[in-house]
PDB file of C-alpha atoms in Angstrom:
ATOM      1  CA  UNK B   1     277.808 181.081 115.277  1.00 27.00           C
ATOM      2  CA  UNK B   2     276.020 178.044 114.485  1.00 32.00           C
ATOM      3  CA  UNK B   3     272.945 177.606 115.713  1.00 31.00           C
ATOM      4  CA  UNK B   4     270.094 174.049 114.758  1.00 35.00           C
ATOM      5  CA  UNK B   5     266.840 172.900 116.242  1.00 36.00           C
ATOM      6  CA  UNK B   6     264.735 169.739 115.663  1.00 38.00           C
ATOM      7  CA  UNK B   7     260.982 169.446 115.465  1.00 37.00           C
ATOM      8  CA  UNK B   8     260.286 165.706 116.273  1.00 37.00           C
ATOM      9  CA  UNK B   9     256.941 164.206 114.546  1.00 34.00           C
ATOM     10  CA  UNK B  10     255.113 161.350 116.688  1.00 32.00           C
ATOM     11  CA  UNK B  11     257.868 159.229 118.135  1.00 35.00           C
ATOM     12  CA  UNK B  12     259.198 158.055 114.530  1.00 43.00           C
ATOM     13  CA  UNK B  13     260.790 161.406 113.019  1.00 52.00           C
ATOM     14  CA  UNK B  14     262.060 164.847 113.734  1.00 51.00           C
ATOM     15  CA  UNK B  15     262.431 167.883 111.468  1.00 49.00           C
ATOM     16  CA  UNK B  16     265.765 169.796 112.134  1.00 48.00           C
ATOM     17  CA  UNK B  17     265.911 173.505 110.811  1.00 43.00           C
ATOM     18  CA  UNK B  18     269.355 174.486 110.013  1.00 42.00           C
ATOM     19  CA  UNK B  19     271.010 178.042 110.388  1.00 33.00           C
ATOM     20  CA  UNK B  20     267.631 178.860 112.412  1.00 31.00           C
ATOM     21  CA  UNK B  21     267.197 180.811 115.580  1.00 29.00           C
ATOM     22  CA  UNK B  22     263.553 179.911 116.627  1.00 29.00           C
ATOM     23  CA  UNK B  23     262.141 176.369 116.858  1.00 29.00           C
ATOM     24  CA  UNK B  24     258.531 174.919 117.766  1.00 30.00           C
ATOM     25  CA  UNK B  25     258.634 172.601 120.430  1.00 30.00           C
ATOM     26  CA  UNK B  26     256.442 169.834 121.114  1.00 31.00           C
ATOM     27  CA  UNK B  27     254.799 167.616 123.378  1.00 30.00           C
ATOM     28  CA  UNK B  28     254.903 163.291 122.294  1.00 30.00           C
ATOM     29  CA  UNK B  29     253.120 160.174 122.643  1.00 27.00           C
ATOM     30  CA  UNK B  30     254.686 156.513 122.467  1.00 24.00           C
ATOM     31  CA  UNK B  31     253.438 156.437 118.275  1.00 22.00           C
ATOM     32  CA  UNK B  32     253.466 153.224 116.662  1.00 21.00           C
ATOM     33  CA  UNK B  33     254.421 149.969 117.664  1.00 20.00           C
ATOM     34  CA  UNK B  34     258.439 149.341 117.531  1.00 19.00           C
ATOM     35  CA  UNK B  35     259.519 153.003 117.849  1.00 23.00           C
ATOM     36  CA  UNK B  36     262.418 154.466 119.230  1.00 26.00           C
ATOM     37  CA  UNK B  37     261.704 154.669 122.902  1.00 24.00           C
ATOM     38  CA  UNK B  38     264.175 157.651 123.464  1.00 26.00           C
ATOM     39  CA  UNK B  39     262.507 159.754 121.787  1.00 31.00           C
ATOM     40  CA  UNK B  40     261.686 162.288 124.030  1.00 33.00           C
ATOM     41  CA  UNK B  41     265.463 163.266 124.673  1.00 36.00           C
ATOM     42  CA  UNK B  42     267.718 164.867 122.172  1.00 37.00           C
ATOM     43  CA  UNK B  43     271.267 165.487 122.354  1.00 35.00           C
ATOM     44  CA  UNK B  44     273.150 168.842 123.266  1.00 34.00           C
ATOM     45  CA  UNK B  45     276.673 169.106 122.260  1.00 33.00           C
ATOM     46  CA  UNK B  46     276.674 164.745 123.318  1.00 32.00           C
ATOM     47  CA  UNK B  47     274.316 165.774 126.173  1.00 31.00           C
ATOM     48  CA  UNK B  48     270.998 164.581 126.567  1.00 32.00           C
ATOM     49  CA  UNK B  49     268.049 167.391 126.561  1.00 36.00           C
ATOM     50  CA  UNK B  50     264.492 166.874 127.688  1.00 36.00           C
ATOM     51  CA  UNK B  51     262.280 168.430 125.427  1.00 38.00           C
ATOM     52  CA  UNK B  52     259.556 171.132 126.656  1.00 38.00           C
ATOM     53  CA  UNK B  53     255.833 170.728 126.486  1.00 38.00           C
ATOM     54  CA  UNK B  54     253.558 171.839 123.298  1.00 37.00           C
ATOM     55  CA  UNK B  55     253.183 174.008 122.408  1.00 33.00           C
ATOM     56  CA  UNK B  56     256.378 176.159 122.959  1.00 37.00           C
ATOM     57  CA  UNK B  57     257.976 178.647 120.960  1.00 38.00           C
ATOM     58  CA  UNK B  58     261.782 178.806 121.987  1.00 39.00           C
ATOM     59  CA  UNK B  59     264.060 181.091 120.668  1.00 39.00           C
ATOM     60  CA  UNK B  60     268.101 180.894 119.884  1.00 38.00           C
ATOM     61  CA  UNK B  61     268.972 183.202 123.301  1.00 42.00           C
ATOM     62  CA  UNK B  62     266.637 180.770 125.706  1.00 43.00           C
ATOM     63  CA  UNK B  63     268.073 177.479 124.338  1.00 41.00           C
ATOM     64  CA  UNK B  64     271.754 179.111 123.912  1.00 45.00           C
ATOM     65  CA  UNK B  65     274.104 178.837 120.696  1.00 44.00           C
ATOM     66  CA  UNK B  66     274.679 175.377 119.260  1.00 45.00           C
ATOM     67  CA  UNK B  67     272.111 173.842 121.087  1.00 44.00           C
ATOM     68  CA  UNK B  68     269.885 171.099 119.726  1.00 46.00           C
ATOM     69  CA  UNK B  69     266.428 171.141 120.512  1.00 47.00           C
ATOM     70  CA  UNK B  70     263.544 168.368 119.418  1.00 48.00           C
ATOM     71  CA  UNK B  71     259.761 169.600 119.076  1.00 49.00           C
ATOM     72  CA  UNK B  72     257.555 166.525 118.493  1.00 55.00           C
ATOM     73  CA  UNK B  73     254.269 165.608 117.197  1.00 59.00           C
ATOM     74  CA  UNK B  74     252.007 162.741 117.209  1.00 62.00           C
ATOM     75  CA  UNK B  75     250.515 161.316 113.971  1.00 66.00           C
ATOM     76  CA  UNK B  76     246.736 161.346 113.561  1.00 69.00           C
ATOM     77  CA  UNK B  77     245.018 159.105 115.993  1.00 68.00           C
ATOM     78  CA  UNK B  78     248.206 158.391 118.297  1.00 63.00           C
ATOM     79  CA  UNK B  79     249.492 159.293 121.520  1.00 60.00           C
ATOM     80  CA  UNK B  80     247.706 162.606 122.190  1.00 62.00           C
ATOM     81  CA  UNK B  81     246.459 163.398 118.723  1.00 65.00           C
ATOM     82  CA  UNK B  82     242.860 163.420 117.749  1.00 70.00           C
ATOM     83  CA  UNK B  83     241.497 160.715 115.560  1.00 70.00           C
ATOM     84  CA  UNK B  84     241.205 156.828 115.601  1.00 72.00           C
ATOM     85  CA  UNK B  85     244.006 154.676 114.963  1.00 70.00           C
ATOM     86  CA  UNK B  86     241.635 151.919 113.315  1.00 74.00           C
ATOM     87  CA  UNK B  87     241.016 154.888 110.676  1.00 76.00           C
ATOM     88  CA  UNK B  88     244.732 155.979 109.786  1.00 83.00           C
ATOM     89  CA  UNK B  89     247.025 154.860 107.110  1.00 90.00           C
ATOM     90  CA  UNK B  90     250.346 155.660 106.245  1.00 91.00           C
ATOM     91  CA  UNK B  91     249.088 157.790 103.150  1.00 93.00           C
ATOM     92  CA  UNK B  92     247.204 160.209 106.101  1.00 89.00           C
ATOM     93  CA  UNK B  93     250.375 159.835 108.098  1.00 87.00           C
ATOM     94  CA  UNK B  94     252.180 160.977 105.064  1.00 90.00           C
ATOM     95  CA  UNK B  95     249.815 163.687 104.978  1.00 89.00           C
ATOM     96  CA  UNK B  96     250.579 164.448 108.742  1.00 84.00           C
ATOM     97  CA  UNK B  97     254.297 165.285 108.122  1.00 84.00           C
ATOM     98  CA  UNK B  98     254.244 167.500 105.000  1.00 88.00           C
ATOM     99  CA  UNK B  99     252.119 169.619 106.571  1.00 85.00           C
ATOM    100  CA  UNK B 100     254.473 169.954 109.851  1.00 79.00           C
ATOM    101  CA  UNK B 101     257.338 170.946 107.239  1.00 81.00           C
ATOM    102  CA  UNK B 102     254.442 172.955 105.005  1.00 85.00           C
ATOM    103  CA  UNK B 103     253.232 174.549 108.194  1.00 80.00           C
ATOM    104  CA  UNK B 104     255.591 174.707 110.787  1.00 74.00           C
ATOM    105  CA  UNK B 105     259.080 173.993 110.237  1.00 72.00           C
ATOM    106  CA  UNK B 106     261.029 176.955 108.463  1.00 72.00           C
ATOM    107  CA  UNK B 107     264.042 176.738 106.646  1.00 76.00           C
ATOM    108  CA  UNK B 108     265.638 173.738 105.521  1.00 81.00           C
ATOM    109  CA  UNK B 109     265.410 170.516 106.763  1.00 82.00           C
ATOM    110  CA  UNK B 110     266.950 167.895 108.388  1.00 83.00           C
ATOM    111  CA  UNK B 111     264.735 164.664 108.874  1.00 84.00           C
ATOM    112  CA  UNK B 112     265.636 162.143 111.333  1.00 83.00           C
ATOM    113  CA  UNK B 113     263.380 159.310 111.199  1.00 84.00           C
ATOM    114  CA  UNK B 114     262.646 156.033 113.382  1.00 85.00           C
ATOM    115  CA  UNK B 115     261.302 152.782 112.270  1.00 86.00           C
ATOM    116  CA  UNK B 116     257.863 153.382 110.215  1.00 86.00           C
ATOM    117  CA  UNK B 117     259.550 157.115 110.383  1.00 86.00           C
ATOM    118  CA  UNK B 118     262.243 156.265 108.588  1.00 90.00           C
ATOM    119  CA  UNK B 119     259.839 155.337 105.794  1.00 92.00           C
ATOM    120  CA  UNK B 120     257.355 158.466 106.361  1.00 90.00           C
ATOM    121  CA  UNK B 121     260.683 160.558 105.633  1.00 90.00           C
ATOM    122  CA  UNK B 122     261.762 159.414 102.646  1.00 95.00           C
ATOM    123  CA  UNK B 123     258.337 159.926 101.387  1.00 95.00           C
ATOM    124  CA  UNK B 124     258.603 163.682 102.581  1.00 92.00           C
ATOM    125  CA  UNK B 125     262.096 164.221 100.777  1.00 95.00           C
ATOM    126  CA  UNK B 126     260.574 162.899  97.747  1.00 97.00           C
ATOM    127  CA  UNK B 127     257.356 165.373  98.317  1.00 97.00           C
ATOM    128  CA  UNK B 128     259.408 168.713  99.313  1.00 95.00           C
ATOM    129  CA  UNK B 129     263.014 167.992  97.902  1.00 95.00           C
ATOM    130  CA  UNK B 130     263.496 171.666  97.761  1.00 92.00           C
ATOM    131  CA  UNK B 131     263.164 171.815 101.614  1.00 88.00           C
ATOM    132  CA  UNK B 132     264.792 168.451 102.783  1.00 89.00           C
ATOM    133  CA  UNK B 133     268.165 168.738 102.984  1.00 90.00           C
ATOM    134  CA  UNK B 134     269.509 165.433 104.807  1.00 91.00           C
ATOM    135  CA  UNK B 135     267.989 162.008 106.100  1.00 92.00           C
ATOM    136  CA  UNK B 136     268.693 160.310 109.001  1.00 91.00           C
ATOM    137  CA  UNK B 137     267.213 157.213 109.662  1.00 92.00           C
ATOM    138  CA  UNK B 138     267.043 154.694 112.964  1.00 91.00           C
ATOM    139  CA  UNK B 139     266.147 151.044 112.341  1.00 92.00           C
ATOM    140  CA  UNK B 140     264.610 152.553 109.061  1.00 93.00           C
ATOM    141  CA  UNK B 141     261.184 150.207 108.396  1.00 92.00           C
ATOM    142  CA  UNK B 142     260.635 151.419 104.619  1.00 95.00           C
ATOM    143  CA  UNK B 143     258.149 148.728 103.091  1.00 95.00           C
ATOM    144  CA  UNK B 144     258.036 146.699 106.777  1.00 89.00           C
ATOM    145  CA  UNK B 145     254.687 145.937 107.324  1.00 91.00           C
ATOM    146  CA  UNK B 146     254.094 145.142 103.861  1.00 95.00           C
ATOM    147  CA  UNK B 147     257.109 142.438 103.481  1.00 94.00           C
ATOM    148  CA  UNK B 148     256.415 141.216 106.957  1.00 93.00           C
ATOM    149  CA  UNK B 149     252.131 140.355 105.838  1.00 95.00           C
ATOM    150  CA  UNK B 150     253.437 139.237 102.484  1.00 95.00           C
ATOM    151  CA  UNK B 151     256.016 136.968 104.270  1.00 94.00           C
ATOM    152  CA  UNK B 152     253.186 134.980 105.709  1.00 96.00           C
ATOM    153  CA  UNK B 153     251.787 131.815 104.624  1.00 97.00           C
ATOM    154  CA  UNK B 154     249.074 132.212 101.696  1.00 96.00           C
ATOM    155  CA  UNK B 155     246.613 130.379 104.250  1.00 97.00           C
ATOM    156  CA  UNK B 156     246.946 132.989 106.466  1.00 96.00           C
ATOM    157  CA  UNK B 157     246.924 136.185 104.574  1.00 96.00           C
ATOM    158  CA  UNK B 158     243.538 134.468 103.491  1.00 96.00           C
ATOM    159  CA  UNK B 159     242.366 134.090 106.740  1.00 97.00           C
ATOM    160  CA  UNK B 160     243.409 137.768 107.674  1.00 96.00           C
ATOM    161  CA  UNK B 161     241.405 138.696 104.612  1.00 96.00           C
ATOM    162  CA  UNK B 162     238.496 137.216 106.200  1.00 97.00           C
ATOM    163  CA  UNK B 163     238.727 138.564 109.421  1.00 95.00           C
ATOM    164  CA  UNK B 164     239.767 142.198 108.408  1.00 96.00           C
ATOM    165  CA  UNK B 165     242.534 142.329 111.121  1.00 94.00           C
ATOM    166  CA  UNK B 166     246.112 141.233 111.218  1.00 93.00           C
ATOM    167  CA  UNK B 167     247.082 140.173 115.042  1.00 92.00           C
ATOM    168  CA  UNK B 168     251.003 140.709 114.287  1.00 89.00           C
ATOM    169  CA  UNK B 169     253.231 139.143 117.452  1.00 86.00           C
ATOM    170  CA  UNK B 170     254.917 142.107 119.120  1.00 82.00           C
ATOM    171  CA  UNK B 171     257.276 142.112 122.322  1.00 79.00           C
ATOM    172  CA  UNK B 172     256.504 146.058 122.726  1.00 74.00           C
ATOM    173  CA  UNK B 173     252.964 145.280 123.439  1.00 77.00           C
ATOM    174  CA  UNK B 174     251.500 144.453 126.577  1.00 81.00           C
ATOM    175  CA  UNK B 175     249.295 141.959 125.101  1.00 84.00           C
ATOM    176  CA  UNK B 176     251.341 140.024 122.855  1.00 86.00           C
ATOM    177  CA  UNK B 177     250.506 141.475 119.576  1.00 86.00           C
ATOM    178  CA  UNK B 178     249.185 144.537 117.572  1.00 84.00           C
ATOM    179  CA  UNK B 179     246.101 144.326 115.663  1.00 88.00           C
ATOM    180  CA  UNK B 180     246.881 146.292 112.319  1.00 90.00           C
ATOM    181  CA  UNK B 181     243.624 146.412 109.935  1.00 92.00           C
ATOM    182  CA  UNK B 182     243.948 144.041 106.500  1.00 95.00           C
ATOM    183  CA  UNK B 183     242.719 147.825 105.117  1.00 95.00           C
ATOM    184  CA  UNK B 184     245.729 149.232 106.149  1.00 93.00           C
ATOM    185  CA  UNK B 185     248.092 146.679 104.874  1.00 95.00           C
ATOM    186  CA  UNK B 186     246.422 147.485 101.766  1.00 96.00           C
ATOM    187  CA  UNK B 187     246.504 151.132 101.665  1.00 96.00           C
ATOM    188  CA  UNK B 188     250.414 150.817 102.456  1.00 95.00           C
ATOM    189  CA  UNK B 189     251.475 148.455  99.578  1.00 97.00           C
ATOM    190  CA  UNK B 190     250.795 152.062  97.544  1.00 97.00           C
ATOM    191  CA  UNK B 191     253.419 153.864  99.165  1.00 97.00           C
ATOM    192  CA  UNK B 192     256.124 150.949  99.457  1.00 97.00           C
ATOM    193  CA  UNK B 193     259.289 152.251  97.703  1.00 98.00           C
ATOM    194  CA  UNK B 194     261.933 149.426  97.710  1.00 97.00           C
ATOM    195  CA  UNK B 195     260.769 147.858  93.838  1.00 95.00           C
ATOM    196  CA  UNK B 196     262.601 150.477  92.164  1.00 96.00           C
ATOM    197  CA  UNK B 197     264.635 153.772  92.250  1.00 98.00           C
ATOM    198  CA  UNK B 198     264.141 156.225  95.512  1.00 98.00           C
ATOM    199  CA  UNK B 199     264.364 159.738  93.851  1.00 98.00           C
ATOM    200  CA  UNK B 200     266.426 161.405  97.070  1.00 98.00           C
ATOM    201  CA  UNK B 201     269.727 163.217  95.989  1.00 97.00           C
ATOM    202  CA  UNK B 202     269.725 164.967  99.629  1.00 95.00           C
ATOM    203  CA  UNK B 203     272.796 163.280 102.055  1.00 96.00           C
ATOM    204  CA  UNK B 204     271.214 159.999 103.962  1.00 97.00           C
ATOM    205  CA  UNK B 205     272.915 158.345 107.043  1.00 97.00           C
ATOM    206  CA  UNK B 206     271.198 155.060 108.200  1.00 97.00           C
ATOM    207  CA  UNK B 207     271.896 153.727 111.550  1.00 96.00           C
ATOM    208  CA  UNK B 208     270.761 150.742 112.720  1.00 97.00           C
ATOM    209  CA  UNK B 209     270.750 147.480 115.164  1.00 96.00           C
ATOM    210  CA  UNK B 210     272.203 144.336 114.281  1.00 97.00           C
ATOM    211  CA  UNK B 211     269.986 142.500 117.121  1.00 95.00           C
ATOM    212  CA  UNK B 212     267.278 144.359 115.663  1.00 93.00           C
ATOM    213  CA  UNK B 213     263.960 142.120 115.182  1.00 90.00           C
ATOM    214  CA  UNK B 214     261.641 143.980 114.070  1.00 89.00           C
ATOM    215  CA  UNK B 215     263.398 145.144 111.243  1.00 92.00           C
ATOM    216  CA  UNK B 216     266.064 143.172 109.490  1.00 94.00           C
ATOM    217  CA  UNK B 217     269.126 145.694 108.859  1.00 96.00           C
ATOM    218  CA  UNK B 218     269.636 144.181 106.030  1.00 96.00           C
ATOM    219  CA  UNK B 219     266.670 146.832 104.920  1.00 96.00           C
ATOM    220  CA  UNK B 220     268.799 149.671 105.254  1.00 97.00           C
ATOM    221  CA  UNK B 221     271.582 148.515 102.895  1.00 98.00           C
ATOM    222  CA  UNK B 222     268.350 147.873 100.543  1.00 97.00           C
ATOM    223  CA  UNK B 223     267.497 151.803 101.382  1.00 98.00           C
ATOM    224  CA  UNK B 224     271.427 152.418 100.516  1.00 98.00           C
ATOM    225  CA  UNK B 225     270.888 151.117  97.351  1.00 98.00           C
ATOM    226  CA  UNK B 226     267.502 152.046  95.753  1.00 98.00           C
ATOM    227  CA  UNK B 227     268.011 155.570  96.697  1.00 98.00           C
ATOM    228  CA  UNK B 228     269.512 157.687  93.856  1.00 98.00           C
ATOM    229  CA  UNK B 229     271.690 159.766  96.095  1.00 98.00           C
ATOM    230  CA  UNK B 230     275.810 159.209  96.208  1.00 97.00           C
ATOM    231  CA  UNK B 231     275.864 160.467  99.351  1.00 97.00           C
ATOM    232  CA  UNK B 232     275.024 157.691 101.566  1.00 98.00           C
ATOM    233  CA  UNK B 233     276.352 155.838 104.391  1.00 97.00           C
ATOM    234  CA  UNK B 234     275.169 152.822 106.819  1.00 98.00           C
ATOM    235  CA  UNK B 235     275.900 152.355 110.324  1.00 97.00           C
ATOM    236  CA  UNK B 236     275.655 148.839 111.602  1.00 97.00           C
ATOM    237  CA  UNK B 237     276.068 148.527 115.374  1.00 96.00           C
ATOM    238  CA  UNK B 238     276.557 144.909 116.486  1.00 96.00           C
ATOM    239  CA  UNK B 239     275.003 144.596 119.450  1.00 95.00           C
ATOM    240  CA  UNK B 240     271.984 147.056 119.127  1.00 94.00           C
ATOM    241  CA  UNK B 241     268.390 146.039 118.786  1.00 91.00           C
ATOM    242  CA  UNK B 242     265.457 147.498 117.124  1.00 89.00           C
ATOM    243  CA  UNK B 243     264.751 150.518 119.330  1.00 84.00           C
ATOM    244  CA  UNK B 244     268.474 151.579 119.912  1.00 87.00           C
ATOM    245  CA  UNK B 245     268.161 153.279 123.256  1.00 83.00           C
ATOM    246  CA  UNK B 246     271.337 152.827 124.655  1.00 88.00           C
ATOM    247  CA  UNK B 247     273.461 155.669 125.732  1.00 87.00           C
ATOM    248  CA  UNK B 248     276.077 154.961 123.000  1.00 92.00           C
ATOM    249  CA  UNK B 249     273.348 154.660 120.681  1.00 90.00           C
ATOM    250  CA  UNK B 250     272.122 158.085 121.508  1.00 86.00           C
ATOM    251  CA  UNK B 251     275.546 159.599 121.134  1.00 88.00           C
ATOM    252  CA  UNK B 252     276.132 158.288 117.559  1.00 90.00           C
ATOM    253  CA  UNK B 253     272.685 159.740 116.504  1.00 86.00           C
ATOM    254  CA  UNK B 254     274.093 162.769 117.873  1.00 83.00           C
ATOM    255  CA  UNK B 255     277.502 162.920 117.047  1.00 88.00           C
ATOM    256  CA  UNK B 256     275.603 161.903 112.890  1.00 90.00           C
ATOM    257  CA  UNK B 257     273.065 164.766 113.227  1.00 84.00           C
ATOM    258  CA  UNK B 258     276.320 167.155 114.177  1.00 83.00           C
ATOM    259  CA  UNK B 259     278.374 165.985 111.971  1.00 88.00           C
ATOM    260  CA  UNK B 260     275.267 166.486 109.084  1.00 87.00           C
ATOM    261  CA  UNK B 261     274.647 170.694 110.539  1.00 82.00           C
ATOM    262  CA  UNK B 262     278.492 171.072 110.024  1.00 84.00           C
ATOM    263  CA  UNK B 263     278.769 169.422 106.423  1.00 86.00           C
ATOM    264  CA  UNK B 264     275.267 171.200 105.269  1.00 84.00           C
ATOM    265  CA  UNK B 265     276.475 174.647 107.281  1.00 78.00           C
ATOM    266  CA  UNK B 266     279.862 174.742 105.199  1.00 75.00           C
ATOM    267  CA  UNK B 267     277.691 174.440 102.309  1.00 66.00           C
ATOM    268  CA  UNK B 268     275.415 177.183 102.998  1.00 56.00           C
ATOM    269  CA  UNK B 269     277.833 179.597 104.123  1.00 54.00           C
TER     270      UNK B 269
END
């Protein structure tokens, strides 16, 4: 009897165990700006299932056989996590998720990542590639806010320089815009991944919106091709946008994390 569970990290990524019976379940905040807004439900069998509070220890009987279940956690300094956001970068974020699969998550992995998640989790399968066995990614943002500040006019990157701040124009904010630290851009363009090879051999499915404009999909056929794995596939879906909410949406990324359990529990058994 087959049995998975999923151990979501902020908004942006979850860790699925495979072949387990016991999961940790957590509680979530909204994360960083563009995520996927769904991401407190997870599918069941092409159902939707609300996740419990944190912390929650939930075992196979509770939750019932082939049942998917999605823990989460907030990255340092978001939603309900201590710290301050003006402080973090995406090398202490990095930080934040190996030691959720160091610490928490047992058994092998399946990481399902959103926007900057989708970037945080190719980082982790490069960190613990004897524990991550799959990728799946959602609007994947590997490199974004790098090639979106570099993008800009040289008068401007000067004059964010200056300031210390970059006010980026966002839809998802209530104001207008995020203010991301010129320190942050910084500390990012050492983890950006896209200028050559991605050492991941695991199997990677990207998904992502067509409408999307936050992130051009056009980044996740990059993805496709800088990683070294042969086991890759892209999704397009025409009329999605960034944060891919809809219902049908929500049924391919299960339907893709199903399909992923089956292929990885023939292998193991």
């Amino acid at each position: 009897m087959r049995s998975s569970g999923y151990c979501a990290l902020g908004a942006t990524l979850w860790v699925s165990t495979v072949l387990k019976g016991l999961w940790e379940d957590g509680g979530g905040g909204h994360g960083y700006p563009g995520l996927l807004g769904t991401s407190s439900e997870v599918g069941q069998r092409g159902r939707l299932l609300r996740l419990l509070p944190w912390p929650q220890r939930v075992t196979c009987k509770e939750v019932g056989a082939d049942a998917t279940v999605g823990p989460r956690f907030d990255y340092s300094g978001v939603g309900n996590s201590d710290g301050n956001l003006q402080e973090c970068t995406v090398g202490k974020w990095r930080k934040d998720v190996l030691s959720i699969i160091d610490d928490l998550a047992e058994g092998p992995q399946i990481l399902v990542g959103s926007s900057l998640g989708g970037w945080l989790m190719l980082h982790a399968a490069i960190a613990r590639p004897q524990k991550v066995v799959a990728l799946i990614g959602i609007a994947t943002a590997v490199d974004g806010l790098v090639i979106q500040f570099n993008q800009l006019p040289v008068e401007v990157k000067k004059e964010i320089e200056v300031k210390g701040v970059w006010s980026m124009p966002s839809k998802y904010s209530e104001k207008g815009v995020y203010d991301i630290q010129y320190s942050f851009i910084k500390e990012a363009e050492h983890h950006c991944l896209l200028h050559s090879p991605i050492p991941v051999n695991c199997p990677i499915r990207l998904l992502h919106g067509m409408k999307d404009d936050i992130v051009p999909w056009h980044t996740s056929i990059q993805v496709a091709d800088r990683v070294v794995s042969k086991d890759v596939d892209v999704i397009l879906r025409k009329n999605s946008d960034h944060r891919m909410k809809e219902k049908s949406d929500i049924q391919l990324l299960v339907y893709t994390i199903d399909d992923l359990i089956d292929k990885l529990s023939t292998v193991v058994n």
